mmCIF file with all atom_site columns, C-alpha atoms in Angstrom:
data_model
loop_
_atom_site.group_PDB
_atom_site.id
_atom_site.type_symbol
_atom_site.label_atom_id
_atom_site.label_alt_id
_atom_site.label_comp_id
_atom_site.label_asym_id
_atom_site.label_entity_id
_atom_site.label_seq_id
_atom_site.pdbx_PDB_ins_code
_atom_site.Cartn_x
_atom_site.Cartn_y
_atom_site.Cartn_z
_atom_site.occupancy
_atom_site.B_iso_or_equiv
_atom_site.pdbx_formal_charge
_atom_site.auth_seq_id
_atom_site.auth_comp_id
_atom_site.auth_asym_id
_atom_site.auth_atom_id
_atom_site.pdbx_PDB_model_num
ATOM 1   C CA . MET A 1 1   ? -1.888  -41.131 -18.198 1.00 0.00 ? 181 MET A CA 1
ATOM 2   C CA . ALA A 1 2   ? -1.528  -44.213 -16.029 1.00 0.00 ? 182 ALA A CA 1
ATOM 3   C CA . GLU A 1 3   ? 0.905   -42.342 -13.777 1.00 0.00 ? 183 GLU A CA 1
ATOM 4   C CA . GLN A 1 4   ? -1.590  -39.495 -13.309 1.00 0.00 ? 184 GLN A CA 1
ATOM 5   C CA . GLU A 1 5   ? -4.355  -41.955 -12.383 1.00 0.00 ? 185 GLU A CA 1
ATOM 6   C CA . ALA A 1 6   ? -2.018  -43.652 -9.895  1.00 0.00 ? 186 ALA A CA 1
ATOM 7   C CA . ASP A 1 7   ? -1.193  -40.268 -8.337  1.00 0.00 ? 187 ASP A CA 1
ATOM 8   C CA . ILE A 1 8   ? -4.881  -39.383 -8.080  1.00 0.00 ? 188 ILE A CA 1
ATOM 9   C CA . ARG A 1 9   ? -5.641  -42.770 -6.511  1.00 0.00 ? 189 ARG A CA 1
ATOM 10  C CA . LYS A 1 10  ? -2.880  -42.228 -3.957  1.00 0.00 ? 190 LYS A CA 1
ATOM 11  C CA . GLU A 1 11  ? -4.269  -38.785 -3.110  1.00 0.00 ? 191 GLU A CA 1
ATOM 12  C CA . THR A 1 12  ? -7.775  -40.226 -2.821  1.00 0.00 ? 192 THR A CA 1
ATOM 13  C CA . ALA A 1 13  ? -6.567  -43.008 -0.564  1.00 0.00 ? 193 ALA A CA 1
ATOM 14  C CA . ALA A 1 14  ? -4.687  -40.514 1.567   1.00 0.00 ? 194 ALA A CA 1
ATOM 15  C CA . THR A 1 15  ? -7.800  -38.353 1.973   1.00 0.00 ? 195 THR A CA 1
ATOM 16  C CA . GLN A 1 16  ? -9.902  -41.401 2.901   1.00 0.00 ? 196 GLN A CA 1
ATOM 17  C CA . GLY A 1 17  ? -7.417  -42.538 5.501   1.00 0.00 ? 197 GLY A CA 1
ATOM 18  C CA . GLN A 1 18  ? -6.166  -45.610 3.609   1.00 0.00 ? 198 GLN A CA 1
ATOM 19  C CA . GLN A 1 19  ? -2.624  -46.348 2.752   1.00 0.00 ? 199 GLN A CA 1
ATOM 20  C CA . PRO A 1 20  ? -1.787  -45.336 -0.822  1.00 0.00 ? 200 PRO A CA 1
ATOM 21  C CA . ASP A 1 21  ? -0.480  -48.771 -1.798  1.00 0.00 ? 201 ASP A CA 1
ATOM 22  C CA . ALA A 1 22  ? -3.657  -50.539 -0.615  1.00 0.00 ? 202 ALA A CA 1
ATOM 23  C CA . VAL A 1 23  ? -5.644  -49.274 -3.615  1.00 0.00 ? 203 VAL A CA 1
ATOM 24  C CA . ASP A 1 24  ? -2.976  -50.454 -6.053  1.00 0.00 ? 204 ASP A CA 1
ATOM 25  C CA . ARG A 1 25  ? -2.782  -53.879 -4.381  1.00 0.00 ? 205 ARG A CA 1
ATOM 26  C CA . ARG A 1 26  ? -6.547  -54.331 -4.553  1.00 0.00 ? 206 ARG A CA 1
ATOM 27  C CA . LYS A 1 27  ? -6.552  -53.455 -8.218  1.00 0.00 ? 207 LYS A CA 1
ATOM 28  C CA . SER A 1 28  ? -3.710  -55.781 -9.105  1.00 0.00 ? 208 SER A CA 1
ATOM 29  C CA . THR A 1 29  ? -4.774  -58.778 -7.001  1.00 0.00 ? 209 THR A CA 1
ATOM 30  C CA . GLY A 1 30  ? -8.561  -58.381 -7.083  1.00 0.00 ? 210 GLY A CA 1
ATOM 31  C CA . ALA A 1 31  ? -10.937 -58.747 -4.101  1.00 0.00 ? 211 ALA A CA 1
ATOM 32  C CA . ALA A 1 32  ? -10.598 -61.889 -1.952  1.00 0.00 ? 212 ALA A CA 1
ATOM 33  C CA . GLY A 1 33  ? -13.158 -64.619 -2.785  1.00 0.00 ? 213 GLY A CA 1
ATOM 34  C CA . ASP A 1 34  ? -14.237 -62.982 -6.074  1.00 0.00 ? 214 ASP A CA 1
ATOM 35  C CA . ARG A 1 35  ? -13.627 -64.364 -9.470  1.00 0.00 ? 215 ARG A CA 1
ATOM 36  C CA . GLN A 1 36  ? -11.347 -62.476 -11.786 1.00 0.00 ? 216 GLN A CA 1
ATOM 37  C CA . GLY A 1 37  ? -14.030 -61.435 -14.283 1.00 0.00 ? 217 GLY A CA 1
ATOM 38  C CA . SER A 1 38  ? -16.607 -60.150 -11.812 1.00 0.00 ? 218 SER A CA 1
ATOM 39  C CA . GLY A 1 39  ? -13.948 -58.889 -9.362  1.00 0.00 ? 219 GLY A CA 1
ATOM 40  C CA . LYS A 1 40  ? -12.226 -56.911 -12.064 1.00 0.00 ? 220 LYS A CA 1
ATOM 41  C CA . MET A 1 41  ? -15.467 -55.262 -13.122 1.00 0.00 ? 221 MET A CA 1
ATOM 42  C CA . THR A 1 42  ? -16.360 -54.138 -9.634  1.00 0.00 ? 222 THR A CA 1
ATOM 43  C CA . GLU A 1 43  ? -12.786 -53.130 -8.961  1.00 0.00 ? 223 GLU A CA 1
ATOM 44  C CA . GLU A 1 44  ? -12.738 -50.967 -12.066 1.00 0.00 ? 224 GLU A CA 1
ATOM 45  C CA . GLU A 1 45  ? -16.053 -49.387 -11.150 1.00 0.00 ? 225 GLU A CA 1
ATOM 46  C CA . GLU A 1 46  ? -14.839 -48.756 -7.626  1.00 0.00 ? 226 GLU A CA 1
ATOM 47  C CA . ALA A 1 47  ? -11.599 -47.224 -8.894  1.00 0.00 ? 227 ALA A CA 1
ATOM 48  C CA . GLU A 1 48  ? -13.521 -45.023 -11.309 1.00 0.00 ? 228 GLU A CA 1
ATOM 49  C CA . GLU A 1 49  ? -15.868 -43.872 -8.548  1.00 0.00 ? 229 GLU A CA 1
ATOM 50  C CA . GLN A 1 50  ? -12.913 -43.068 -6.331  1.00 0.00 ? 230 GLN A CA 1
ATOM 51  C CA . LEU A 1 51  ? -11.323 -41.183 -9.219  1.00 0.00 ? 231 LEU A CA 1
ATOM 52  C CA . LYS A 1 52  ? -14.504 -39.165 -9.786  1.00 0.00 ? 232 LYS A CA 1
ATOM 53  C CA . ALA A 1 53  ? -14.799 -38.465 -6.064  1.00 0.00 ? 233 ALA A CA 1
ATOM 54  C CA . ALA A 1 54  ? -11.183 -37.309 -5.949  1.00 0.00 ? 234 ALA A CA 1
ATOM 55  C CA . ILE A 1 55  ? -11.710 -35.023 -8.920  1.00 0.00 ? 235 ILE A CA 1
ATOM 56  C CA . ARG A 1 56  ? -14.845 -33.571 -7.277  1.00 0.00 ? 236 ARG A CA 1
ATOM 57  C CA . LYS A 1 57  ? -12.933 -32.919 -4.060  1.00 0.00 ? 237 LYS A CA 1
ATOM 58  C CA . ILE A 1 58  ? -10.069 -31.328 -5.940  1.00 0.00 ? 238 ILE A CA 1
ATOM 59  C CA . LYS A 1 59  ? -12.493 -29.076 -7.834  1.00 0.00 ? 239 LYS A CA 1
ATOM 60  C CA . GLU A 1 60  ? -14.175 -28.092 -4.583  1.00 0.00 ? 240 GLU A CA 1
ATOM 61  C CA . ASN A 1 61  ? -10.826 -27.262 -3.021  1.00 0.00 ? 241 ASN A CA 1
ATOM 62  C CA . ILE A 1 62  ? -9.707  -25.286 -6.052  1.00 0.00 ? 242 ILE A CA 1
ATOM 63  C CA . ARG A 1 63  ? -12.880 -23.212 -6.278  1.00 0.00 ? 243 ARG A CA 1
ATOM 64  C CA . GLU A 1 64  ? -12.751 -20.145 -4.114  1.00 0.00 ? 244 GLU A CA 1
ATOM 65  C CA . ASP A 1 65  ? -15.809 -20.037 -1.920  1.00 0.00 ? 245 ASP A CA 1
ATOM 66  C CA . ASP A 1 66  ? -16.923 -16.562 -1.055  1.00 0.00 ? 246 ASP A CA 1
ATOM 67  C CA . SER A 1 67  ? -19.361 -17.234 1.669   1.00 0.00 ? 247 SER A CA 1
ATOM 68  C CA . ARG A 1 68  ? -21.586 -14.260 2.295   1.00 0.00 ? 248 ARG A CA 1
ATOM 69  C CA . GLN A 1 69  ? -21.852 -14.456 6.022   1.00 0.00 ? 249 GLN A CA 1
ATOM 70  C CA . GLY A 1 70  ? -23.785 -11.248 6.301   1.00 0.00 ? 250 GLY A CA 1
ATOM 71  C CA . THR A 1 71  ? -24.111 -7.837  4.833   1.00 0.00 ? 251 THR A CA 1
ATOM 72  C CA . THR A 1 72  ? -23.289 -6.036  8.057   1.00 0.00 ? 252 THR A CA 1
ATOM 73  C CA . MET A 1 73  ? -20.120 -4.035  7.924   1.00 0.00 ? 253 MET A CA 1
ATOM 74  C CA . SER A 1 74  ? -18.019 -3.863  10.992  1.00 0.00 ? 254 SER A CA 1
ATOM 75  C CA . LEU A 1 75  ? -14.700 -2.275  11.745  1.00 0.00 ? 255 LEU A CA 1
ATOM 76  C CA . ARG A 1 76  ? -13.231 -5.707  12.299  1.00 0.00 ? 256 ARG A CA 1
ATOM 77  C CA . LYS A 1 77  ? -14.250 -6.860  8.806   1.00 0.00 ? 257 LYS A CA 1
ATOM 78  C CA . ILE A 1 78  ? -12.835 -3.739  7.205   1.00 0.00 ? 258 ILE A CA 1
ATOM 79  C CA . LEU A 1 79  ? -9.534  -3.834  9.079   1.00 0.00 ? 259 LEU A CA 1
ATOM 80  C CA . GLY A 1 80  ? -9.249  -7.609  8.741   1.00 0.00 ? 260 GLY A CA 1
ATOM 81  C CA . GLY A 1 81  ? -9.556  -7.396  4.957   1.00 0.00 ? 261 GLY A CA 1
ATOM 82  C CA . ASP A 1 82  ? -12.738 -9.454  4.757   1.00 0.00 ? 262 ASP A CA 1
ATOM 83  C CA . ILE A 1 83  ? -14.267 -6.669  2.702   1.00 0.00 ? 263 ILE A CA 1
ATOM 84  C CA . LEU A 1 84  ? -11.840 -7.507  -0.108  1.00 0.00 ? 264 LEU A CA 1
ATOM 85  C CA . ASN A 1 85  ? -13.064 -10.991 -0.874  1.00 0.00 ? 265 ASN A CA 1
ATOM 86  C CA . ALA A 1 86  ? -12.251 -12.580 -4.195  1.00 0.00 ? 266 ALA A CA 1
ATOM 87  C CA . GLN A 1 87  ? -15.681 -12.040 -5.780  1.00 0.00 ? 267 GLN A CA 1
ATOM 88  C CA . LEU A 1 88  ? -15.627 -8.318  -5.045  1.00 0.00 ? 268 LEU A CA 1
ATOM 89  C CA . VAL A 1 89  ? -12.124 -7.940  -6.432  1.00 0.00 ? 269 VAL A CA 1
ATOM 90  C CA . ARG A 1 90  ? -12.911 -9.978  -9.540  1.00 0.00 ? 270 ARG A CA 1
ATOM 91  C CA . SER A 1 91  ? -16.081 -8.069  -10.334 1.00 0.00 ? 271 SER A CA 1
ATOM 92  C CA . GLN A 1 92  ? -14.437 -4.660  -9.872  1.00 0.00 ? 272 GLN A CA 1
ATOM 93  C CA . ILE A 1 93  ? -10.987 -5.368  -11.370 1.00 0.00 ? 273 ILE A CA 1
ATOM 94  C CA . TRP A 1 94  ? -11.409 -2.861  -14.226 1.00 0.00 ? 274 TRP A CA 1
ATOM 95  C CA . LEU A 1 95  ? -12.396 -0.174  -11.743 1.00 0.00 ? 275 LEU A CA 1
ATOM 96  C CA . PHE A 1 96  ? -9.214  -0.847  -9.763  1.00 0.00 ? 276 PHE A CA 1
ATOM 97  C CA . VAL A 1 97  ? -7.140  -0.713  -12.974 1.00 0.00 ? 277 VAL A CA 1
ATOM 98  C CA . LEU A 1 98  ? -8.798  2.589   -13.911 1.00 0.00 ? 278 LEU A CA 1
ATOM 99  C CA . ILE A 1 99  ? -8.144  4.055   -10.460 1.00 0.00 ? 279 ILE A CA 1
ATOM 100 C CA . VAL A 1 100 ? -4.476  3.024   -10.620 1.00 0.00 ? 280 VAL A CA 1
ATOM 101 C CA . ALA A 1 101 ? -4.138  4.509   -14.133 1.00 0.00 ? 281 ALA A CA 1
ATOM 102 C CA . PHE A 1 102 ? -5.685  7.813   -13.027 1.00 0.00 ? 282 PHE A CA 1
ATOM 103 C CA . THR A 1 103 ? -3.444  7.889   -9.965  1.00 0.00 ? 283 THR A CA 1
ATOM 104 C CA . ILE A 1 104 ? -0.338  7.406   -12.119 1.00 0.00 ? 284 ILE A CA 1
ATOM 105 C CA . ILE A 1 105 ? -1.509  10.122  -14.539 1.00 0.00 ? 285 ILE A CA 1
ATOM 106 C CA . TYR A 1 106 ? -2.236  12.468  -11.611 1.00 0.00 ? 286 TYR A CA 1
ATOM 107 C CA . ILE A 1 107 ? 1.229   11.933  -10.147 1.00 0.00 ? 287 ILE A CA 1
ATOM 108 C CA . ALA A 1 108 ? 2.879   12.457  -13.557 1.00 0.00 ? 288 ALA A CA 1
ATOM 109 C CA . PHE A 1 109 ? 0.973   15.703  -14.185 1.00 0.00 ? 289 PHE A CA 1
ATOM 110 C CA . ARG A 1 110 ? 1.718   16.976  -10.706 1.00 0.00 ? 290 ARG A CA 1
ATOM 111 C CA . TYR A 1 111 ? 5.430   16.274  -11.181 1.00 0.00 ? 291 TYR A CA 1
ATOM 112 C CA . GLN A 1 112 ? 5.373   18.052  -14.561 1.00 0.00 ? 292 GLN A CA 1
ATOM 113 C CA . CYS A 1 113 ? 3.545   21.020  -13.024 1.00 0.00 ? 293 CYS A CA 1
ATOM 114 C CA . GLN A 1 114 ? 6.133   21.278  -10.246 1.00 0.00 ? 294 GLN A CA 1
ATOM 115 C CA . GLN A 1 115 ? 8.934   21.228  -12.806 1.00 0.00 ? 295 GLN A CA 1
ATOM 116 C CA . ASP A 1 116 ? 7.197   23.977  -14.797 1.00 0.00 ? 296 ASP A CA 1
ATOM 117 C CA . MET A 1 117 ? 6.742   26.076  -11.647 1.00 0.00 ? 297 MET A CA 1
ATOM 118 C CA . ILE A 1 118 ? 10.446  25.722  -10.818 1.00 0.00 ? 298 ILE A CA 1
ATOM 119 C CA . THR A 1 119 ? 11.310  26.837  -14.362 1.00 0.00 ? 299 THR A CA 1
ATOM 120 C CA . ILE A 1 120 ? 8.926   29.811  -14.095 1.00 0.00 ? 300 ILE A CA 1
ATOM 121 C CA . ASP A 1 121 ? 10.489  30.900  -10.783 1.00 0.00 ? 301 ASP A CA 1
ATOM 122 C CA . ARG A 1 122 ? 13.986  30.651  -12.266 1.00 0.00 ? 302 ARG A CA 1
ATOM 123 C CA . LEU A 1 123 ? 12.975  32.694  -15.325 1.00 0.00 ? 303 LEU A CA 1
ATOM 124 C CA . GLU A 1 124 ? 11.261  35.325  -13.154 1.00 0.00 ? 304 GLU A CA 1
ATOM 125 C CA . ASN A 1 125 ? 14.476  35.723  -11.145 1.00 0.00 ? 305 ASN A CA 1
ATOM 126 C CA . GLU A 1 126 ? 16.472  36.089  -14.363 1.00 0.00 ? 306 GLU A CA 1
ATOM 127 C CA . LEU A 1 127 ? 13.980  38.710  -15.582 1.00 0.00 ? 307 LEU A CA 1
ATOM 128 C CA . LYS A 1 128 ? 14.347  40.701  -12.333 1.00 0.00 ? 308 LYS A CA 1
ATOM 129 C CA . ASP A 1 129 ? 18.140  40.591  -12.666 1.00 0.00 ? 309 ASP A CA 1
ATOM 130 C CA . ALA A 1 130 ? 17.919  41.754  -16.290 1.00 0.00 ? 310 ALA A CA 1
ATOM 131 C CA . LYS A 1 131 ? 15.586  44.637  -15.308 1.00 0.00 ? 311 LYS A CA 1
ATOM 132 C CA . TYR A 1 132 ? 17.959  45.718  -12.542 1.00 0.00 ? 312 TYR A CA 1
ATOM 133 C CA . LYS A 1 133 ? 20.909  45.626  -14.943 1.00 0.00 ? 313 LYS A CA 1
ATOM 134 C CA . ALA A 1 134 ? 18.950  47.656  -17.527 1.00 0.00 ? 314 ALA A CA 1
ATOM 135 C CA . LEU A 1 135 ? 17.976  50.221  -14.878 1.00 0.00 ? 315 LEU A CA 1
ATOM 136 C CA . SER A 1 136 ? 21.579  50.471  -13.705 1.00 0.00 ? 316 SER A CA 1
ATOM 137 C CA . SER A 1 137 ? 22.849  50.899  -17.273 1.00 0.00 ? 317 SER A CA 1
ATOM 138 C CA . SER A 1 138 ? 20.174  53.509  -17.986 1.00 0.00 ? 318 SER A CA 1
ATOM 139 C CA . SER A 1 139 ? 21.086  55.545  -14.895 1.00 0.00 ? 319 SER A CA 1
ATOM 140 C CA . THR A 1 140 ? 24.807  55.371  -15.775 1.00 0.00 ? 320 THR A CA 1
ATOM 141 C CA . LEU A 1 141 ? 24.082  56.541  -19.315 1.00 0.00 ? 321 LEU A CA 1
ATOM 142 C CA . THR A 1 142 ? 21.862  59.364  -18.067 1.00 0.00 ? 322 THR A CA 1
ATOM 143 C CA . GLU A 1 143 ? 24.611  60.485  -15.680 1.00 0.00 ? 323 GLU A CA 1
ATOM 144 C CA . ARG A 1 144 ? 27.236  60.536  -18.426 1.00 0.00 ? 324 ARG A CA 1
ATOM 145 C CA . CYS A 1 145 ? 25.006  62.390  -20.912 1.00 0.00 ? 325 CYS A CA 1
ATOM 146 C CA . ARG A 1 146 ? 23.935  65.148  -18.524 1.00 0.00 ? 326 ARG A CA 1
ATOM 147 C CA . GLU A 1 147 ? 24.838  68.640  -19.843 1.00 0.00 ? 327 GLU A CA 1
ATOM 148 C CA . SER A 1 148 ? 26.740  69.646  -16.743 1.00 0.00 ? 328 SER A CA 1
ATOM 149 C CA . ARG A 1 149 ? 28.837  66.498  -16.908 1.00 0.00 ? 329 ARG A CA 1
ATOM 150 C CA . VAL A 1 150 ? 29.624  67.019  -20.596 1.00 0.00 ? 330 VAL A CA 1
ATOM 151 C CA . LEU A 1 151 ? 30.689  70.637  -19.992 1.00 0.00 ? 331 LEU A CA 1
ATOM 152 C CA . GLU A 1 152 ? 32.840  69.568  -17.084 1.00 0.00 ? 332 GLU A CA 1
ATOM 153 C CA . LEU A 1 153 ? 34.630  67.019  -19.265 1.00 0.00 ? 333 LEU A CA 1
ATOM 154 C CA . LEU A 1 154 ? 35.153  69.635  -21.982 1.00 0.00 ? 334 LEU A CA 1
ATOM 155 C CA . LYS A 1 155 ? 36.718  72.068  -19.492 1.00 0.00 ? 335 LYS A CA 1
ATOM 156 C CA . GLN A 1 156 ? 39.041  69.385  -18.204 1.00 0.00 ? 336 GLN A CA 1
ATOM 157 C CA . ASN A 1 157 ? 40.295  68.538  -21.675 1.00 0.00 ? 337 ASN A CA 1
ATOM 158 C CA . LYS A 1 158 ? 40.701  72.202  -22.850 1.00 0.00 ? 338 LYS A CA 1
ATOM 159 C CA . ASP A 1 159 ? 41.073  71.116  -26.455 1.00 0.00 ? 339 ASP A CA 1
ATOM 160 C CA . SER A 1 160 ? 37.540  71.846  -27.552 1.00 0.00 ? 340 SER A CA 1
ATOM 161 C CA . THR A 1 161 ? 36.119  75.069  -28.917 1.00 0.00 ? 341 THR A CA 1
ATOM 162 C CA . LEU A 1 162 ? 32.715  74.326  -27.532 1.00 0.00 ? 342 LEU A CA 1
ATOM 163 C CA . HIS A 1 163 ? 31.429  76.555  -24.761 1.00 0.00 ? 343 HIS A CA 1
ATOM 164 C CA . ILE A 1 164 ? 28.176  77.557  -23.073 1.00 0.00 ? 344 ILE A CA 1
ATOM 165 C CA . ALA A 1 165 ? 26.023  79.855  -25.188 1.00 0.00 ? 345 ALA A CA 1
ATOM 166 C CA . ASP A 1 166 ? 25.638  83.451  -23.973 1.00 0.00 ? 346 ASP A CA 1
ATOM 167 C CA . GLN A 1 167 ? 22.489  84.129  -25.930 1.00 0.00 ? 347 GLN A CA 1
ATOM 168 C CA . PRO A 1 168 ? 19.328  82.095  -25.750 1.00 0.00 ? 348 PRO A CA 1
ATOM 169 C CA . PRO A 1 169 ? 18.433  80.070  -28.809 1.00 0.00 ? 349 PRO A CA 1
ATOM 170 C CA . TYR A 1 170 ? 16.222  81.727  -31.423 1.00 0.00 ? 350 TYR A CA 1
ATOM 171 C CA . ILE A 1 171 ? 14.123  80.479  -34.341 1.00 0.00 ? 351 ILE A CA 1
ATOM 172 C CA . ILE A 1 172 ? 15.215  81.112  -37.907 1.00 0.00 ? 352 ILE A CA 1
ATOM 173 C CA . ASN A 1 173 ? 12.352  81.411  -40.317 1.00 0.00 ? 353 ASN A CA 1
ATOM 174 C CA . VAL A 1 174 ? 13.129  80.251  -43.833 1.00 0.00 ? 354 VAL A CA 1
ATOM 175 C CA . PRO A 1 175 ? 10.725  81.308  -46.596 1.00 0.00 ? 355 PRO A CA 1
ATOM 176 C CA . GLU A 1 176 ? 9.506   78.560  -48.786 1.00 0.00 ? 356 GLU A CA 1
#
């Protein structure tokens, strides 16, 4: 505690233009021509006043002053960053947090949507390929099952008793 008071006294003396050791010497030796009892009392009061003054100055320096120099907006104030003073930022911090959260969510959803679109395109291409393969297989099967093709294969093999009918087909009626 005594060390902190000594540091504050040194800072106070430095701000008042005195040498830091002068305050300590006055406290330890007392004022010239004063008696110890009355000199000590005034010295203590003086030291306490200096301590209070130093604390006031420190508090003033620590506090952020947002001087409202005017409500006019100019391009210079906007580009210089004067529009973002500490009071404005402090009062709207939750709005900034909300905006950042929505921006992150927007980017995440957009990325997911792009990934889904890429997947859809890939699946559409696979579907086209499958349709083309099915069409090709269907045409090959139709070609192989055609009557003229079957008869041609039968003639080439000559081991079948099947032949083209000479008479047209007719309906057989069966009584019930």
